[in-house]
CSV table of C-alpha atoms in Angstrom, one decimal:
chain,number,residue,atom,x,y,z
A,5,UNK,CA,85.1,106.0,94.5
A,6,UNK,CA,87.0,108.3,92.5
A,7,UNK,CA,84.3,109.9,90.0
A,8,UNK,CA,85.0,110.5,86.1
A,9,UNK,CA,86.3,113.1,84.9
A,10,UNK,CA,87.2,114.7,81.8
A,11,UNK,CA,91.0,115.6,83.7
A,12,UNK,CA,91.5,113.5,86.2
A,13,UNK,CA,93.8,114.3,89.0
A,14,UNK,CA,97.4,113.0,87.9
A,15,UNK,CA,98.4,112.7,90.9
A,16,UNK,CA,100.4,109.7,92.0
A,17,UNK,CA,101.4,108.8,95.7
A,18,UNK,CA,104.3,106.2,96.9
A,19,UNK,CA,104.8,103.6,99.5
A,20,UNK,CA,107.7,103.1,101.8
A,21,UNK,CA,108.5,99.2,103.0
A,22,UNK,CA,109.1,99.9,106.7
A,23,UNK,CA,109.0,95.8,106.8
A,24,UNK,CA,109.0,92.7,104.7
A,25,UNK,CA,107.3,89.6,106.3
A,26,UNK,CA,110.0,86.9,106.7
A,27,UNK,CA,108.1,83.8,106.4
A,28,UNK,CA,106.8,81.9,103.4
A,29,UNK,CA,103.7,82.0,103.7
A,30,UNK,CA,103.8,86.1,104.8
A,31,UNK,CA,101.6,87.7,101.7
A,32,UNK,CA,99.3,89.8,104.2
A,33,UNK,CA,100.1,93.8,103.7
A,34,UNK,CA,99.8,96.5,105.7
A,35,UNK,CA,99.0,100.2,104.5
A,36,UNK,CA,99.4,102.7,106.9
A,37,UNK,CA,98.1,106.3,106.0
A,38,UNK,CA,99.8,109.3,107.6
A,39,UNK,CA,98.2,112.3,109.2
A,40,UNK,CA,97.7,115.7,108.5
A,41,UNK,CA,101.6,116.2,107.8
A,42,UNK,CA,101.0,113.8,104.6
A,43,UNK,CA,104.5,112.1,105.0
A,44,UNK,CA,105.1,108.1,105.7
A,45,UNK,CA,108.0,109.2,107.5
A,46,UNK,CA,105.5,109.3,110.6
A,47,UNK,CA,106.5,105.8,110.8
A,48,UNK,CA,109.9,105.1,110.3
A,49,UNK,CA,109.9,104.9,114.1
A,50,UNK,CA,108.1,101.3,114.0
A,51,UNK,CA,110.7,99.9,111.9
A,52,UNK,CA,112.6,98.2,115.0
A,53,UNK,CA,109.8,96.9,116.5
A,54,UNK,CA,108.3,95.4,113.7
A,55,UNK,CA,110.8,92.9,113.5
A,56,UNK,CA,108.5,90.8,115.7
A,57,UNK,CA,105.9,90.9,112.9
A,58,UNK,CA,106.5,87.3,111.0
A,59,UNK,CA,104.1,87.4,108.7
A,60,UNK,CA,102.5,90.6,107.5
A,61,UNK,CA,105.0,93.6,105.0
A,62,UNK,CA,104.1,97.0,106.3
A,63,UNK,CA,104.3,99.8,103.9
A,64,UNK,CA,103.9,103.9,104.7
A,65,UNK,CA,102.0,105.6,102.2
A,66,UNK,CA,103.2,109.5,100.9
A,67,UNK,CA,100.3,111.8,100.0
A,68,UNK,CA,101.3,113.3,96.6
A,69,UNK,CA,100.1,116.6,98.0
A,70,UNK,CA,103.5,116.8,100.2
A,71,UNK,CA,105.7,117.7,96.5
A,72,UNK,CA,102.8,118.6,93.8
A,73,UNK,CA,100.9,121.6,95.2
A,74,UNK,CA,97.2,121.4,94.0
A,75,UNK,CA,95.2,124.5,93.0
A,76,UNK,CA,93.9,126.6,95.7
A,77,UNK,CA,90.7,127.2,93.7
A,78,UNK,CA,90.1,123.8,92.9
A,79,UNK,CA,91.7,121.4,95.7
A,80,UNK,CA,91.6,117.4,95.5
A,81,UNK,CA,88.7,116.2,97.9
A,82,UNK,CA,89.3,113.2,100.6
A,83,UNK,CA,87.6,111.3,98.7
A,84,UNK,CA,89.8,112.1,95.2
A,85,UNK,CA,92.8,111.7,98.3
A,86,UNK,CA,91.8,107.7,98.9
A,87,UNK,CA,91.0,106.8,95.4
A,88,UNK,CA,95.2,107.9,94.8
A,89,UNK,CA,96.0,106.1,97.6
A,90,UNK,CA,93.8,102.8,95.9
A,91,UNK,CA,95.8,102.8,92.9
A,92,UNK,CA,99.2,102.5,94.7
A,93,UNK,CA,98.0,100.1,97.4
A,94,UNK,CA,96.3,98.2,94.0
A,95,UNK,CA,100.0,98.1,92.3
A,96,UNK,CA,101.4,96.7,95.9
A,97,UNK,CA,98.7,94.1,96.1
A,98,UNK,CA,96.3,93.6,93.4
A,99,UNK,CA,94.2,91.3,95.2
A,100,UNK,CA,92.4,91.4,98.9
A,101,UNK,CA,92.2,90.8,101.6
A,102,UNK,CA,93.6,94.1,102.3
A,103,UNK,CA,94.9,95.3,106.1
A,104,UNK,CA,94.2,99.0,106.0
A,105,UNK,CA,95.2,101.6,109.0
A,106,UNK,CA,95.8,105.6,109.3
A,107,UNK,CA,96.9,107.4,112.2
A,108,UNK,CA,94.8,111.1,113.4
A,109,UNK,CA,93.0,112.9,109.9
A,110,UNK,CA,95.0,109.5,107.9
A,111,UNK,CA,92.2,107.4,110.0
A,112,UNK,CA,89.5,109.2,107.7
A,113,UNK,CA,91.3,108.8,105.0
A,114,UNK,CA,91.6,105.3,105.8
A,115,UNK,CA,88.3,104.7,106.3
A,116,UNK,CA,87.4,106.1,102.6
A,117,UNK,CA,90.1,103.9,100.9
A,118,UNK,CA,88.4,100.8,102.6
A,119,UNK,CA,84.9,102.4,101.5
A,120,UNK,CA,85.9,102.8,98.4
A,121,UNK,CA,87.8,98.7,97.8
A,122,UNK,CA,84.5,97.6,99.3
A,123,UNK,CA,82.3,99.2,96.7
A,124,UNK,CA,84.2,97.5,94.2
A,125,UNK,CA,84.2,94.6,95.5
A,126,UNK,CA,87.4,93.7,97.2
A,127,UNK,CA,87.8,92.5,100.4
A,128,UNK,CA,88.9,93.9,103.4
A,129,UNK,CA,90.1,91.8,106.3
A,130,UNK,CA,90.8,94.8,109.1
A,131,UNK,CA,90.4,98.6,109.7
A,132,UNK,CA,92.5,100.1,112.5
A,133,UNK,CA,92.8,104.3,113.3
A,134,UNK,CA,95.0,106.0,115.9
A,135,UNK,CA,93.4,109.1,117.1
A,136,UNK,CA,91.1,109.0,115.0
A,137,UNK,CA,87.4,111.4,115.8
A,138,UNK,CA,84.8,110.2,112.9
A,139,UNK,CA,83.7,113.3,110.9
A,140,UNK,CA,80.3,113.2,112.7
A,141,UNK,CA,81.8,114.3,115.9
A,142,UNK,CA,84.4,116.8,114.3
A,143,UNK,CA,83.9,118.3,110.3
A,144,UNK,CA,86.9,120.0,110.5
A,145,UNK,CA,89.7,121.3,113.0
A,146,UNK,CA,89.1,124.9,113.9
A,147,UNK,CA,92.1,127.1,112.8
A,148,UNK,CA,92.6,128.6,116.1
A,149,UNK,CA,93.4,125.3,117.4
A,150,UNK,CA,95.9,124.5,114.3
A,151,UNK,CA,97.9,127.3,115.1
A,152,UNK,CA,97.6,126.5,119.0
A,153,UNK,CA,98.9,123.3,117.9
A,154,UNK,CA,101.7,124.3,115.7
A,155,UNK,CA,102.4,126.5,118.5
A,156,UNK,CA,102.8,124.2,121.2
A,157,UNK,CA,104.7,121.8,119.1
A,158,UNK,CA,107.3,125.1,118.5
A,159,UNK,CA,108.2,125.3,122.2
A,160,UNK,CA,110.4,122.8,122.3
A,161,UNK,CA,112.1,124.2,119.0
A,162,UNK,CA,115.8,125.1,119.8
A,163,UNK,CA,116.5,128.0,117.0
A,164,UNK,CA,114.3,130.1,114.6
A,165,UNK,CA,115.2,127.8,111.5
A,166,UNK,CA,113.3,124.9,113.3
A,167,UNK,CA,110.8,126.6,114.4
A,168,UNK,CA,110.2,127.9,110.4
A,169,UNK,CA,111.1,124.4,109.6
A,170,UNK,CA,108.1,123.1,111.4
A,171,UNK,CA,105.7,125.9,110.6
A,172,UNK,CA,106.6,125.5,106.6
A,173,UNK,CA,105.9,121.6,106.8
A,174,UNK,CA,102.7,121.9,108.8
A,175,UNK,CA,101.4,124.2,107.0
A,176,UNK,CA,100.6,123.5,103.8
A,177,UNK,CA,99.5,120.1,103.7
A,178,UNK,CA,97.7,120.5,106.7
A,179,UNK,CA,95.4,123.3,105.8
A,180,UNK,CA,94.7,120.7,102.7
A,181,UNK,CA,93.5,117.8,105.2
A,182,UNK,CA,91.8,120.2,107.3
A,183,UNK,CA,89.8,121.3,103.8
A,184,UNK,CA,90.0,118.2,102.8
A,185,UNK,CA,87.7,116.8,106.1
A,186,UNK,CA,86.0,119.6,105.9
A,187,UNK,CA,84.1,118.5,102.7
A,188,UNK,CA,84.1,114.9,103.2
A,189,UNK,CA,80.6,113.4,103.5
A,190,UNK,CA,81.4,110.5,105.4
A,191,UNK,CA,78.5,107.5,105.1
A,192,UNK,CA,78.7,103.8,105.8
A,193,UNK,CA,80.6,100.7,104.1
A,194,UNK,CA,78.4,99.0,101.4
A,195,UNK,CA,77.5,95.4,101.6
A,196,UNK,CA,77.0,93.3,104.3
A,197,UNK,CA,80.5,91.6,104.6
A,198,UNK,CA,82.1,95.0,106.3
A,199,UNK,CA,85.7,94.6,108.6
A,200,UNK,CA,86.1,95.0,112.2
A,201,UNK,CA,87.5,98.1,113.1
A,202,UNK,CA,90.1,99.0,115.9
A,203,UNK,CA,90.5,102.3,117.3
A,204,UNK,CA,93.5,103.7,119.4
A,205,UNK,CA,92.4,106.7,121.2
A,206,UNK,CA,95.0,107.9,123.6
A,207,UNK,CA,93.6,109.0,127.2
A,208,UNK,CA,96.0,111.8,127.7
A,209,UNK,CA,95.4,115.3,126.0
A,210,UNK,CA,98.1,117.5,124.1
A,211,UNK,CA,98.2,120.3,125.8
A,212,UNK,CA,100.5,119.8,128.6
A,213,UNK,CA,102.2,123.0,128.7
A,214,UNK,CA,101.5,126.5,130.6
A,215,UNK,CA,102.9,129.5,128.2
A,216,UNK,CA,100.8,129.2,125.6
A,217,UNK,CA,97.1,130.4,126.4
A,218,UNK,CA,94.3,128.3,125.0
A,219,UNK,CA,92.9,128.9,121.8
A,220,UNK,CA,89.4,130.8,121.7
A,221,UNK,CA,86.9,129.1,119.2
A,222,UNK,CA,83.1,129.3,118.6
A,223,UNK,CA,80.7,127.2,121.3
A,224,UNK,CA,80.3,124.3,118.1
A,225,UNK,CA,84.0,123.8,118.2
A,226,UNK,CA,84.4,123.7,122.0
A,227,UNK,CA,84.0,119.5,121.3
A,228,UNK,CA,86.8,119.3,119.5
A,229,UNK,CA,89.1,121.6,121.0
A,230,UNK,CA,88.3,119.5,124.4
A,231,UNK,CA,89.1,116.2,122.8
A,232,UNK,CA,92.2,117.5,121.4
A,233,UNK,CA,93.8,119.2,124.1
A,234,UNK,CA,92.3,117.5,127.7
A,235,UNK,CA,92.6,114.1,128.9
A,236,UNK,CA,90.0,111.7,127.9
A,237,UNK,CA,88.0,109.8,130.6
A,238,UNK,CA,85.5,108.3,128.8
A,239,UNK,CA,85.4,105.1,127.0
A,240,UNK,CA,82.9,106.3,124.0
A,241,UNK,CA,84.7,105.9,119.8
A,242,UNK,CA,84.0,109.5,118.5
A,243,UNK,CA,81.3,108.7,116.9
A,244,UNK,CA,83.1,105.3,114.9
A,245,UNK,CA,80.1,103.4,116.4
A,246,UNK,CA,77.5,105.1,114.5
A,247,UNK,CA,79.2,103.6,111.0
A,248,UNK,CA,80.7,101.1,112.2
A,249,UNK,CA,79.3,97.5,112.9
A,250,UNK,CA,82.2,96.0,114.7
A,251,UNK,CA,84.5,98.2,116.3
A,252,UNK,CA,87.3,97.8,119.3
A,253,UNK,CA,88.5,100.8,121.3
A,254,UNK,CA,91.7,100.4,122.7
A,255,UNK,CA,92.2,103.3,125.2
A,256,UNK,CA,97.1,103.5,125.8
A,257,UNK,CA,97.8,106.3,128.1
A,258,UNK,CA,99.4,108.3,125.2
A,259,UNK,CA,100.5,108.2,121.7
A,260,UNK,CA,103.4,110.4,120.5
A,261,UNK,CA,105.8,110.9,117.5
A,262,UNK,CA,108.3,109.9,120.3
A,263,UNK,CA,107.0,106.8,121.4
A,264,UNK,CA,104.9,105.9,118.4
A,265,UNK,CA,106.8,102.6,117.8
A,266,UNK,CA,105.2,101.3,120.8
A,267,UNK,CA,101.7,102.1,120.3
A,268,UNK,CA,101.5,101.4,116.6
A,269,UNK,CA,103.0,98.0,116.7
A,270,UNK,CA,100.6,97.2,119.4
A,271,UNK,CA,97.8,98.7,117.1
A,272,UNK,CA,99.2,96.5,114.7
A,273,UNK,CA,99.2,93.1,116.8
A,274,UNK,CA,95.8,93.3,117.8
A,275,UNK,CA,93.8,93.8,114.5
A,276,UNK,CA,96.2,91.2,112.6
A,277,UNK,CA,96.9,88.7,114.7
């Protein structure tokens, strides 16, 4: 939970409906937390395909970190992060049970925002992360790999505004998460009335490209510089099990900003219905 303090962050986040349940009786939400890149946008892509979803509204959250630019000495922690993300999810549905998901860093995010509605009480019907590593596997993402990463996503870039355009917006809000994570202590759901959890974990790797040489990074960061860039054979949840009481690992081939739409309405359909 959000601690006390004499000046409270006044930060405030929105929600975008991506789709309104068209049945009566539809009064189940869905809040979907973006990745590193902060923006709900991430999702407009599921908007077709979620006209197949009768009876549950899915809404993107924004981090307010995108527009307001917190202090550098002072940053707001993951946990300050959910507890902004509470109060809008809160004014969308005052009530539980609440249908929770967040897609890559988001997924941690996620899993605080459900921490913290179950400490106070509410309940939670479902969990669900897409590449998603638990903070005890990976604390934070190395910084050589962020900028291999921001790299390999430049390649396909076609002029130097695009490629500044992408650097700019990863940037920023990214170095935040990756702080953010970072500092997070993660620990386990209170209560004994805890969600199921689904997990979609992509077996390919990112790095699927030859130009760019790999990024060199301490032997503790190997892990997670492996997971992120090298196909996946194994069948393990990053870690998710050792929080998590009931939790499903659903392994598609790969999950893109391309082809999201696909993955993430599936990853919708099997934790709701």
């Amino acid at each position: 939970m959000l601690a006390d303090t004499e000046d409270p962050c006044p930060a405030k986040t929105t929600s975008m409906l991506l789709h309104r349940a068209n049945l009566a009786s539809g009064n189940r939400n869905l809040f979907l937390v973006p990745g590193g890149f902060g923006s709900g946008a991430v999702f407009r892509g599921l908007q077709p395909s979620l006209v197949a979803v009768k009876n549950v509204s899915v809404y993107a959250l924004d981090s307010a970190f995108t527009i307001i630019k917190p202090d550098p000495r002072q940053p707001p922690t993951l946990e300050e992060l959910a507890a902004i993300y509470v109060a809008e999810i809160k004014r969308k549905q005052p009530e539980g049970p609440y249908l929770i998901g967040g897609y890559s860093i988001g997924g941690v995010v996620a899993y605080e925002i459900v921490r913290q509605l179950l400490e106070d009480g509410n309940e939670v019907e479902k969990l669900f992360m897409i590449d998603t590593a638990c903070p005890t596997f990976s604390t934070s993402l190395p910084k050589a790999l962020v900028d291999f990463l921001n790299s390999i996503m430049e390649v396909s870039a076609t002029n130097a505004d695009e490629i500044q355009e992408k650097r700019r917006g990863k940037n920023d809000h990214s170095t935040l998460a990756n702080q953010q994570l970072s500092r997070y202590q993660v620990s386990k759901f209170p209560g004994r009335k805890t969600p199921s959890a689904v997990i979609f974990l992509a077996r390919e790797g990112l790095d699927k490209q030859n130009k760019i040489p790999r990024p060199e990074v301490l032997p503790e960061e190997q892990r997670i510089v492996n997971w992120f860039l090298d196909d996946r054979l194994g069948d393990g949840s990053l870690g998710w099990e050792e929080l998590l009481e009931d939790v499903r690992v659903i392994r598609p081939r790969v999950i893109t900003f391309d082809d999201e739409a696909f993955y993430v309405k599936s990853a919708i359909d099997h934790p709701i219905d």
